[in-house]
CSV table of C-alpha atoms and ligand atoms in Angstrom, one decimal:
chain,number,residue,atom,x,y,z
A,1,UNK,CA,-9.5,5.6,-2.4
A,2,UNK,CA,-10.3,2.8,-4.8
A,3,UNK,CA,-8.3,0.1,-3.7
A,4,UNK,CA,-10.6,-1.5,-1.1
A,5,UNK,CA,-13.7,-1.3,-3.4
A,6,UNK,CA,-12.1,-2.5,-6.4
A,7,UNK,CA,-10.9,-5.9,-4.8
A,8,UNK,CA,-11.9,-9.2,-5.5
A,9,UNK,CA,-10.3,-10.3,-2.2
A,10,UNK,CA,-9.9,-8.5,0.7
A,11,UNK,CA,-6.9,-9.3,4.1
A,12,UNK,CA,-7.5,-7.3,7.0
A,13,UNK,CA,-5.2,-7.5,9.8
A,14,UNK,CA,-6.7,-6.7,13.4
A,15,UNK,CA,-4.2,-6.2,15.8
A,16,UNK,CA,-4.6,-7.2,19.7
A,17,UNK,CA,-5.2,-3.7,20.8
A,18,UNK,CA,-8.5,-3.5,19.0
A,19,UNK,CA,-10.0,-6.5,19.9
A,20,UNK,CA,-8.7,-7.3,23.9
A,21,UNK,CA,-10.1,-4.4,25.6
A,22,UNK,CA,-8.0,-2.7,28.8
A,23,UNK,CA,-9.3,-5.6,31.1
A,24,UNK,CA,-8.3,-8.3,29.2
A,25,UNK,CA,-11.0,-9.6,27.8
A,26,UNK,CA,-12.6,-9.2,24.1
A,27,UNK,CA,-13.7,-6.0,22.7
A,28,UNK,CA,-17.5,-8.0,21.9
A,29,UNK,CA,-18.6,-4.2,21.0
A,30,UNK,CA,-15.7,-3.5,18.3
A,31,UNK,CA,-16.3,-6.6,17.1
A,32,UNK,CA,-19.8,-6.7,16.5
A,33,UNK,CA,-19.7,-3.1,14.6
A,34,UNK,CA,-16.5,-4.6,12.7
A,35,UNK,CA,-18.5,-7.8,11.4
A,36,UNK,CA,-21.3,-4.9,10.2
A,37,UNK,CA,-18.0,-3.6,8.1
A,38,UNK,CA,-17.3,-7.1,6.6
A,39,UNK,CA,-20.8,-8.0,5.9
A,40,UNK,CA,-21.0,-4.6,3.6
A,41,UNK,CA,-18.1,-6.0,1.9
A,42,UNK,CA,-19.8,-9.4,1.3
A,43,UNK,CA,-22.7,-8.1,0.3
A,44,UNK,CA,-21.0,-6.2,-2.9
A,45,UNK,CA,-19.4,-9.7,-3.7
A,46,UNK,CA,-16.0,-9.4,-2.1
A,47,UNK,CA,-14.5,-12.3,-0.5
A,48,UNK,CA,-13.0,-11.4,3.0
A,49,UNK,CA,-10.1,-13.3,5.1
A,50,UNK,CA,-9.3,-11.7,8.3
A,51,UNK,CA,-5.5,-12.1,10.1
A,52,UNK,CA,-6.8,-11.8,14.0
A,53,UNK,CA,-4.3,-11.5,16.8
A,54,UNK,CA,-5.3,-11.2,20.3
A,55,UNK,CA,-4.6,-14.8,21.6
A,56,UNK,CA,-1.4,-14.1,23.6
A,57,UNK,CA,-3.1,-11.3,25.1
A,58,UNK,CA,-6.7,-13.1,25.9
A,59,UNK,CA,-5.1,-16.2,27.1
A,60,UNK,CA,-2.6,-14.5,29.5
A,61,UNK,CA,-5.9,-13.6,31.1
A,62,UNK,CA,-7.5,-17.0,31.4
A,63,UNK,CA,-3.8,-18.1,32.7
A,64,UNK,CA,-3.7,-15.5,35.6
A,65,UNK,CA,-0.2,-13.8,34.1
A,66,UNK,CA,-1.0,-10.4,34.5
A,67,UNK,CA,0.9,-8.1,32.4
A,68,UNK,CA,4.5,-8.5,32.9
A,69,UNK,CA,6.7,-9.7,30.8
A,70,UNK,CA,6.5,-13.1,29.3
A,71,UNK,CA,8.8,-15.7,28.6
A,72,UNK,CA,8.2,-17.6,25.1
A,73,UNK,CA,7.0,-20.9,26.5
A,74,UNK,CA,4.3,-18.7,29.1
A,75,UNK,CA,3.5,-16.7,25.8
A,76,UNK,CA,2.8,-19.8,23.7
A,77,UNK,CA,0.7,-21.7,26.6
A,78,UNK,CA,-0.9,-18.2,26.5
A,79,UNK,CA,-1.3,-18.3,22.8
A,80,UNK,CA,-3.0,-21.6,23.4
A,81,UNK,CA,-5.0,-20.5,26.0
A,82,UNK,CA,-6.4,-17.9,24.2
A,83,UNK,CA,-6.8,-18.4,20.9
A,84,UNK,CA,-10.2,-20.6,21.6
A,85,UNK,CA,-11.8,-17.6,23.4
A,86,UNK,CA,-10.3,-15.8,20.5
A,87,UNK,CA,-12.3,-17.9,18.1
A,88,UNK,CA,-15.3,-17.8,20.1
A,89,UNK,CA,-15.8,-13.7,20.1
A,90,UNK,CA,-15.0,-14.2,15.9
A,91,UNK,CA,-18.2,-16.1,16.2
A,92,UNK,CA,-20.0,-14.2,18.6
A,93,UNK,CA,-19.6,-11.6,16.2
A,94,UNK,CA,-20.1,-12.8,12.6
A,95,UNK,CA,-22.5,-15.9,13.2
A,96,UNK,CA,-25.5,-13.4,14.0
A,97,UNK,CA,-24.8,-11.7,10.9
A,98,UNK,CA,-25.2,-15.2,9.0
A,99,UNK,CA,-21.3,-15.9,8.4
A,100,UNK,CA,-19.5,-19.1,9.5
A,101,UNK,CA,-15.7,-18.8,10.0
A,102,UNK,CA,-13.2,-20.9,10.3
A,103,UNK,CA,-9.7,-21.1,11.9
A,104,UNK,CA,-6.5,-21.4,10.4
A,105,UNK,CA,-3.4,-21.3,12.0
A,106,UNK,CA,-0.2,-20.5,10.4
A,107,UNK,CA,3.5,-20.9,10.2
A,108,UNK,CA,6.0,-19.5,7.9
A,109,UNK,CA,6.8,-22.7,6.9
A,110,UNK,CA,3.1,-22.7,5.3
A,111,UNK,CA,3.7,-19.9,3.5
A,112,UNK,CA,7.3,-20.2,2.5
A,113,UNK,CA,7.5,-24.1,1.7
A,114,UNK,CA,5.9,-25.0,-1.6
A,115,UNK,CA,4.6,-28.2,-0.7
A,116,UNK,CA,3.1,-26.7,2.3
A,117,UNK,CA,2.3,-23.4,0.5
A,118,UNK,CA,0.5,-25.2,-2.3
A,119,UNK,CA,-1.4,-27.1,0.2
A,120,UNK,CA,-2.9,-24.4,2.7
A,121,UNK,CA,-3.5,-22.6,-0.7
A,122,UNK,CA,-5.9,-25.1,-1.2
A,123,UNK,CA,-7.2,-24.9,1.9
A,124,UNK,CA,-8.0,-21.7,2.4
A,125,UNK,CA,-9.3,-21.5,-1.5
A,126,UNK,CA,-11.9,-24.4,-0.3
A,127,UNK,CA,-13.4,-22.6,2.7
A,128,UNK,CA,-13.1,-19.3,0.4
A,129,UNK,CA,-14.9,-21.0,-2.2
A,130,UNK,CA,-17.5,-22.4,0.7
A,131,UNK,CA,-18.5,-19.0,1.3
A,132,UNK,CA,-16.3,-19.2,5.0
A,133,UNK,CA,-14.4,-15.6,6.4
A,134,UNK,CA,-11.4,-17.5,7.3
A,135,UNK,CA,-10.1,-16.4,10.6
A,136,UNK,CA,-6.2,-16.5,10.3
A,137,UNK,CA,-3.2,-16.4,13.5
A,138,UNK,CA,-0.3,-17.5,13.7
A,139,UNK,CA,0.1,-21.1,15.2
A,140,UNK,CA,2.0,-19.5,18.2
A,141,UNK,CA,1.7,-22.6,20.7
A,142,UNK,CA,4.3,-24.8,18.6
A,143,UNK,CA,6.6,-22.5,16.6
A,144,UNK,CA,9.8,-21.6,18.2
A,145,UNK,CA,11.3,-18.0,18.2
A,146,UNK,CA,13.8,-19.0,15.0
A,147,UNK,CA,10.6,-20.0,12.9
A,148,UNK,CA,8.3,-17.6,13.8
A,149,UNK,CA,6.7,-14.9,11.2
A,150,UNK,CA,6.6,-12.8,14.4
A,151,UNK,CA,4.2,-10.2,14.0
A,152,UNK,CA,0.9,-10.6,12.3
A,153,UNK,CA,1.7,-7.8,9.9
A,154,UNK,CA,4.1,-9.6,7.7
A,155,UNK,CA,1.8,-12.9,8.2
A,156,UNK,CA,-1.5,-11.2,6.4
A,157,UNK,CA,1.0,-10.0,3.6
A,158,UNK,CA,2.0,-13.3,3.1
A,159,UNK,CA,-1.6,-14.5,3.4
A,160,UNK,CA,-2.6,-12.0,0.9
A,161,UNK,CA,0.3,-13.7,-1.4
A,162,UNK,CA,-1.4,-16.9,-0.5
A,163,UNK,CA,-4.6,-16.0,-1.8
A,164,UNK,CA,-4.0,-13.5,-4.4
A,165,UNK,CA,-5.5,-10.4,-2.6
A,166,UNK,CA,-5.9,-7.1,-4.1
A,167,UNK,CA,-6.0,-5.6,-1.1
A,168,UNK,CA,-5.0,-5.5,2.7
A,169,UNK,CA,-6.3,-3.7,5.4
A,170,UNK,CA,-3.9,-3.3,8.3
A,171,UNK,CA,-6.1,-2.0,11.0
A,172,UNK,CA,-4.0,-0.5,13.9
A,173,UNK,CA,-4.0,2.5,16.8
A,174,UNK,CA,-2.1,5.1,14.1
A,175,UNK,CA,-3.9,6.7,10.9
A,176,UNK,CA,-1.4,6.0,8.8
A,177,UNK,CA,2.2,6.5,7.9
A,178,UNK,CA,3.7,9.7,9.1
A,179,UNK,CA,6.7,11.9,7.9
A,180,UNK,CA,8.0,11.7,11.1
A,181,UNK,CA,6.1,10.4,14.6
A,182,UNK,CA,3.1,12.0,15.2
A,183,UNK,CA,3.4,11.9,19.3
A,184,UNK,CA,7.3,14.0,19.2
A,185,UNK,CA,7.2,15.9,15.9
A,186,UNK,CA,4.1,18.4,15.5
A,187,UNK,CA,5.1,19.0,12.3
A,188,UNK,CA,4.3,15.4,11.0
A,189,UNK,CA,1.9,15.4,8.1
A,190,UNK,CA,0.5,12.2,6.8
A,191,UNK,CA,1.1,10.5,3.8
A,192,UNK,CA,-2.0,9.1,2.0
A,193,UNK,CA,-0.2,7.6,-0.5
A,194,UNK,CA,3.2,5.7,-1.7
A,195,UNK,CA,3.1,4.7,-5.9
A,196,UNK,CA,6.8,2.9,-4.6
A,197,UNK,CA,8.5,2.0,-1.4
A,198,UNK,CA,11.1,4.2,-1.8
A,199,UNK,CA,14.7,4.2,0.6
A,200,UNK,CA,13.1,8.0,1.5
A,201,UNK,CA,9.7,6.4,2.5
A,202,UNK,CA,11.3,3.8,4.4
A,203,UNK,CA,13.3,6.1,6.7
A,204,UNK,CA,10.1,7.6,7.6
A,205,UNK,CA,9.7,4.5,9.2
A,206,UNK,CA,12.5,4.3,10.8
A,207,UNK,CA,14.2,5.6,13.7
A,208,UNK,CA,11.6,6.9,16.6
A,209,UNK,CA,8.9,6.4,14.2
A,210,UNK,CA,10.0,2.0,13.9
A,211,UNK,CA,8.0,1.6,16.9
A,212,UNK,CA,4.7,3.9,16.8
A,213,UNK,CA,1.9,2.3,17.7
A,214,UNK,CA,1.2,-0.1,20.7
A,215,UNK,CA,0.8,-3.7,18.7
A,216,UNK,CA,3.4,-6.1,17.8
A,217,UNK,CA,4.7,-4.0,14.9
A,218,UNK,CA,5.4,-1.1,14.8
A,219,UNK,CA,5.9,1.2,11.3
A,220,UNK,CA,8.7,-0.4,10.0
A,221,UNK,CA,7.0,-3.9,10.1
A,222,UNK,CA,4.1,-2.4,8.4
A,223,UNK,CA,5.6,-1.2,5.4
A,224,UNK,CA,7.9,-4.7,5.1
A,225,UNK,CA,4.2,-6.1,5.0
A,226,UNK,CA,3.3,-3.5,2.6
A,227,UNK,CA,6.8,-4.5,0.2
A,228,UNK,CA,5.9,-8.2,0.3
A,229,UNK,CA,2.1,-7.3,-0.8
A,230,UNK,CA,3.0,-4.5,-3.6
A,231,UNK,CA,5.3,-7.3,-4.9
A,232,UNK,CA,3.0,-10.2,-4.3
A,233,UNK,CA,0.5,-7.6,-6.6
A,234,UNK,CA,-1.3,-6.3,-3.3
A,235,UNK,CA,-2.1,-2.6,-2.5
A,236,UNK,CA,-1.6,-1.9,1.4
A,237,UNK,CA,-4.3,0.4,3.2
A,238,UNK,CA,-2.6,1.0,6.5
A,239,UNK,CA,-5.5,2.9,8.8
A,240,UNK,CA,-6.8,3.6,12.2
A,241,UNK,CA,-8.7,0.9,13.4
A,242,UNK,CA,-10.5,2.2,17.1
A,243,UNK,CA,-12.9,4.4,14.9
A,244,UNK,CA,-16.7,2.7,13.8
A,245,UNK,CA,-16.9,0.6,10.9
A,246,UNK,CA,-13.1,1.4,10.1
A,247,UNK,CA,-13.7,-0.2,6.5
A,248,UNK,CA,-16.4,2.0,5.7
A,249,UNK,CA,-14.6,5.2,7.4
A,250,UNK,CA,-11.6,4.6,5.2
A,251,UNK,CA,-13.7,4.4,1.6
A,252,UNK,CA,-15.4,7.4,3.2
A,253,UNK,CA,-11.9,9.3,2.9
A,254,UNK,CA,-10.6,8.8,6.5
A,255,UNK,CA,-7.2,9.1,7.3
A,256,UNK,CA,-5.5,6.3,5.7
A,257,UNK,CA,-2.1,5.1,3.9
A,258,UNK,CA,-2.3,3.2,0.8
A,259,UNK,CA,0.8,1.4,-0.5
A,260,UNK,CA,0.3,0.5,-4.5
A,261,UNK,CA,0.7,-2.6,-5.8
A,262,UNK,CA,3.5,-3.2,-8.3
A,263,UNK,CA,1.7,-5.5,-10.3
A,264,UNK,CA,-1.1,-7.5,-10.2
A,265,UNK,CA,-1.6,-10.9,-8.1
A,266,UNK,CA,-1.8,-13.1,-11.3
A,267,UNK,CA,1.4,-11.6,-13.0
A,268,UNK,CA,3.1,-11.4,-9.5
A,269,UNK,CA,2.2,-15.2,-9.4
A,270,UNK,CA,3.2,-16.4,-12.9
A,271,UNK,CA,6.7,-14.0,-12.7
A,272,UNK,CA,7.4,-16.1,-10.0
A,273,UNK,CA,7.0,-19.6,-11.4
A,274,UNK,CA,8.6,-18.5,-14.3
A,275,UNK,CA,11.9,-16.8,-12.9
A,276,UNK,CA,12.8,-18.1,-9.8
A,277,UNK,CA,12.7,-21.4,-9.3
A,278,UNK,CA,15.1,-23.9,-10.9
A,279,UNK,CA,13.5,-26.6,-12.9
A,280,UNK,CA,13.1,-30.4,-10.7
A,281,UNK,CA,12.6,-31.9,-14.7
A,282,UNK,CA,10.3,-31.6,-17.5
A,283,UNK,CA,7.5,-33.2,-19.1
A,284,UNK,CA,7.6,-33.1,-23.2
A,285,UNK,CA,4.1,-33.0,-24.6
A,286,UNK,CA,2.4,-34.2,-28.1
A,287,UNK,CA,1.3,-31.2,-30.4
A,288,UNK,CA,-2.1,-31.3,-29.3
A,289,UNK,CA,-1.0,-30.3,-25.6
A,290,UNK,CA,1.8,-28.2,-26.8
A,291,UNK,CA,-1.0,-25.8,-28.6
A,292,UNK,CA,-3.3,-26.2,-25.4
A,293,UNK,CA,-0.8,-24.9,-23.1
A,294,UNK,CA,0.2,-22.5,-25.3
A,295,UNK,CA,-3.2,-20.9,-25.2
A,296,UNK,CA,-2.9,-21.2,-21.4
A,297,UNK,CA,-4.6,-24.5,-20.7
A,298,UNK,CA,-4.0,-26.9,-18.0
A,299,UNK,CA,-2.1,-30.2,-19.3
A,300,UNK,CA,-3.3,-33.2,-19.3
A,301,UNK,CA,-2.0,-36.7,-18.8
A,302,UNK,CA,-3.1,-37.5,-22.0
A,303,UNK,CA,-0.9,-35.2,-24.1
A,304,UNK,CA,2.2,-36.3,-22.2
A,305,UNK,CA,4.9,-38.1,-23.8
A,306,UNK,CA,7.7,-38.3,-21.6
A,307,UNK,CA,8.6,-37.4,-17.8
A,308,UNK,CA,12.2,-36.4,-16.9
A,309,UNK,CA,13.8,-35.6,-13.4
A,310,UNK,CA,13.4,-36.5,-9.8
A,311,UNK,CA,10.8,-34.0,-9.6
A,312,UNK,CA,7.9,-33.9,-6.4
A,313,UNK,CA,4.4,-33.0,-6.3
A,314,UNK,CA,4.6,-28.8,-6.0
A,315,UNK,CA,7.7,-28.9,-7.8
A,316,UNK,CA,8.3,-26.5,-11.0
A,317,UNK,CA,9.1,-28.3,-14.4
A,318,UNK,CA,9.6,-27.4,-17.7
A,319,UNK,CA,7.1,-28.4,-20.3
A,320,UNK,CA,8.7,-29.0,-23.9
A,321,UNK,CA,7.0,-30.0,-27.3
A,322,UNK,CA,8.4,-32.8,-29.2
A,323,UNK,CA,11.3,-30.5,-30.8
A,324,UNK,CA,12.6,-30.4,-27.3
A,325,UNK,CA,11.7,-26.3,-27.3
A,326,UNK,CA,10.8,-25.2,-23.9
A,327,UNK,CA,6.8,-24.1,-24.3
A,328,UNK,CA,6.1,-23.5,-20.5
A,329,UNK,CA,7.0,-23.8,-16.6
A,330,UNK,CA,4.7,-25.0,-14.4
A,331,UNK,CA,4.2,-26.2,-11.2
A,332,UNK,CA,3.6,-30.3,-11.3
A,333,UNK,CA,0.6,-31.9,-9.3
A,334,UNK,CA,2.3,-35.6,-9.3
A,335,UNK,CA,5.7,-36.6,-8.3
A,336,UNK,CA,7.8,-37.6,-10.9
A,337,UNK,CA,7.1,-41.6,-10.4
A,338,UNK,CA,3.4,-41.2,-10.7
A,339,UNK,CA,3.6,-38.5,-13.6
A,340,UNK,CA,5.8,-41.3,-15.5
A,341,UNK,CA,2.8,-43.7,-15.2
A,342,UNK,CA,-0.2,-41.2,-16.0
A,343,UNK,CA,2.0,-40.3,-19.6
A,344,UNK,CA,-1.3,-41.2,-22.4
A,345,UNK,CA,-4.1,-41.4,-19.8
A,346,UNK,CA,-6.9,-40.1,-20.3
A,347,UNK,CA,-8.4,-38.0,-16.9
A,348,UNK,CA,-10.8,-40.4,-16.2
A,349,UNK,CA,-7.7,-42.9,-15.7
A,350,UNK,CA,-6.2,-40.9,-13.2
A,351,UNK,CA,-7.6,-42.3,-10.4
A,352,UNK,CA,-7.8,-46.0,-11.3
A,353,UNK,CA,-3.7,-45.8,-12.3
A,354,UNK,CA,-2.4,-43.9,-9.0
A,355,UNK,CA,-5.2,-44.4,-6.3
A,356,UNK,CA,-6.2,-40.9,-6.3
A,357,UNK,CA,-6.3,-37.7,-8.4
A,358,UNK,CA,-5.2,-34.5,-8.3
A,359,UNK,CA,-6.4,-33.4,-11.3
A,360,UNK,CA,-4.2,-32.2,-14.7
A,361,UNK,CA,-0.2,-32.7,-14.3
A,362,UNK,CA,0.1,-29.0,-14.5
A,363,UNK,CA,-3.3,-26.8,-14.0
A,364,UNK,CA,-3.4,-23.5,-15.9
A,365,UNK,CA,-3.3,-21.4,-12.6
A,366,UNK,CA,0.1,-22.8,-12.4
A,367,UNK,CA,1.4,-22.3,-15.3
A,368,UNK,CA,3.6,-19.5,-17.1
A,369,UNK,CA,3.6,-20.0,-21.1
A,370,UNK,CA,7.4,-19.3,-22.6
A,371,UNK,CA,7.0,-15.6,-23.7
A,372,UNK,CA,7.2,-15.0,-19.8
A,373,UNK,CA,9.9,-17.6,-19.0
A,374,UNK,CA,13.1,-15.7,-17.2
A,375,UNK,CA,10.3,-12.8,-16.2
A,376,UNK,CA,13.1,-11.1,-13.6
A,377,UNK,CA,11.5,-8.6,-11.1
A,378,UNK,CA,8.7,-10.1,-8.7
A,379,UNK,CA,10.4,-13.5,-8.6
A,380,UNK,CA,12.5,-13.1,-5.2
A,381,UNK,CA,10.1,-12.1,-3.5
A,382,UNK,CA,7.2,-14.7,-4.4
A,383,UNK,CA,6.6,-17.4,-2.1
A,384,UNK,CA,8.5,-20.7,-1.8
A,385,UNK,CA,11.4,-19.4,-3.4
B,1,LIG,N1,-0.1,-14.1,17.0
B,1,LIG,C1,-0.1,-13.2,18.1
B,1,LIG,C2,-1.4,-13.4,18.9
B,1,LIG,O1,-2.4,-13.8,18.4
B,1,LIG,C3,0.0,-11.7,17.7
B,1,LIG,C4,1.1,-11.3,16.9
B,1,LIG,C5,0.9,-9.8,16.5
B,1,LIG,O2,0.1,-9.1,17.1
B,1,LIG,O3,1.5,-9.3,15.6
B,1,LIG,O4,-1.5,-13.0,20.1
């Protein structure tokens, strides 16, 4: 199994039942042999963000609740309640080990919102790029049940969309997916791996098999996480996580499903600016810029000719050369009234003109160059659509 080795950036989803142990409180043991895992990880170069549940079920604790049922406002306070003792085993386990992490809390508004998108991109790319595990949940204690992601399955996937993973690790009590559930069917063999979701696969999932497995989501959330990652250009490795150093046990050849990716993050990613999103207005560009982004460059103020459109900062535009042929889409850094006034500047002038900077109009991680334009496939399911 290559997958895990080969990635540049690696999402692993730990679910609640591996880190709160049968009294309530954290697992400090799992933990500790678990930050071992991600520190072997590190150590080969890897960058690792890890999607952590566990604060309903530590803070129901602290808040006396037992383990009945809970109402969505007792399982927010809860959420709230917990997810500082939550953060607090995260240290106790990685800081000895030399790591500092960080907490981010998420809701599907950050990852499906472009504006928002674009901005806890960046956010997470800084403490990436800081050398930080970032330490990921969502921010239970305000969503409300209509704007919830729900289960932190589909939330890593979309994190590893966010971040361009290669690869994520969803950690849970079952080994993998099954061809039927493992607990009623003796026959049930396991499947180490799925090239494409196929209908077929997906009824394995179904049925008695939706729910196997203790956490939040069961199979058939699992493999939706798996869809959005293939698509977002993000193998799946779905594996038991109870077992020692459940990282190292899977590149080992333990038990594990791996779910290909379709594509890869960067294609996935430029697909999407490319084909699904309808133009807020366009920028045309001198021939100077036109060649740059042609070759793929970020464009600069100073190229700019003209701005077109009601167009905000995040928003796609089309980028023309003086003929009025479209060259490439990208996604803008500037609303459209500031754009207007940066047309000629040179990057220095950024700053003095507007107040701030945000570097070029259009930078060349955001853009897709023509040949690509109308790209069908990956679009729908890319993020901010
Ligand atoms: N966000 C929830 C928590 O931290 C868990 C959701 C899930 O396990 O899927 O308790």
């Amino acid at each position: 199994m290559s997958e895990l080795a080969a990635a540049k950036r690696v999402v692993v989803k730990v679910g609640s039942a591996l880190l709160v142990g049968p009294d309530g409180a954290a697992h400090g043991a799992w933990l500790a042999d678990f930050a071992a895992d991600v520190a072997r990880l590190r150590a080969r170069g890897q960058q690792v963000l890890v999607v952590s549940s566990g604060a309903v079920a530590l803070g129901r604790r602290r808040l006396g609740l037992g383990k009945r049922a809970l109402s969505l406002p007792e399982k927010q306070a809860s959420a709230a309640a917990g997810q500082s003792a939550l953060m607090r085993a995260w240290e106790e386990a990685l800081a000895p080990l030399g790591f500092t992490c960080a907490q981010v809390l998420l809701t599907r508004d950050d990852t499906e919102v472009r504006r928002r998108w674009l901005n806890a991109r960046a956010t997470v790319e800084t403490l990436l790029g800081l050398g930080v595990i970032p330490v990921i949940n969502e921010n239970d204690t305000v969503v409300t049940e209509e704007i919830r992601v729900g289960d932190n399955d589909r939330l890593s996937a979309r994190v590893a969309q966010l971040v361009g993973a290669e690869a994520l690790v969803l950690l849970s009590d079952v080994e993998g997916l099954y061809t039927a559930d493992p607990r009623r069917d003796p026959s049930a063999t396991l499947i180490p791996r799925v090239t494409h979701l196929t209908p077929e696969i997906e009824a394995m999932a179904g049925g008695a098999n939706a729910q196997a497995g203790v956490g939040t989501g069961g199979m058939a959330t699992k493999l939706e996480a798996a869809r959005i990652a293939s698509q977002a250009g993000c193998a799946t490795i779905i594996t038991l996580g109870t077992r020692l150093s459940p990282l190292n046990a899977i590149e080992g050849g333990a038990n594990a499903t791996v779910i290909e990716a379709e594509t890869n993050p960067r294609a996935a990613y430029k697909a999407w600016i490319a084909g699904s999103l309808a133009p807020a207005g366009a920028l045309t560009v001198d021939a100077g810029a036109a060649a740059a982004v042609r070759r793929g460059k970020s464009l600069l103020p100073a190229g700019v000719r003209s701005v077109e459109g009601r167009f905000d900062k995040g928003d796609a535009v089309v980028i023309r050369d003086e003929a009025g042929r479209e060259i490439a889409r990208g996604l803008v850094r500037y609303p459209a009234e500031h754009a207007a006034r940066l047309c000629g500047l040179k990057s220095d002038a950024i700053e003095a003109a507007l107040g701030y900077s945000s570097g070029p109009l259009v930078h060349a991680d955001d853009l897709s160059v023509a040949a690509h334009a109308g790209t069908p496939g990956v679009a729908a399911a890319a993020p901010g659509a």
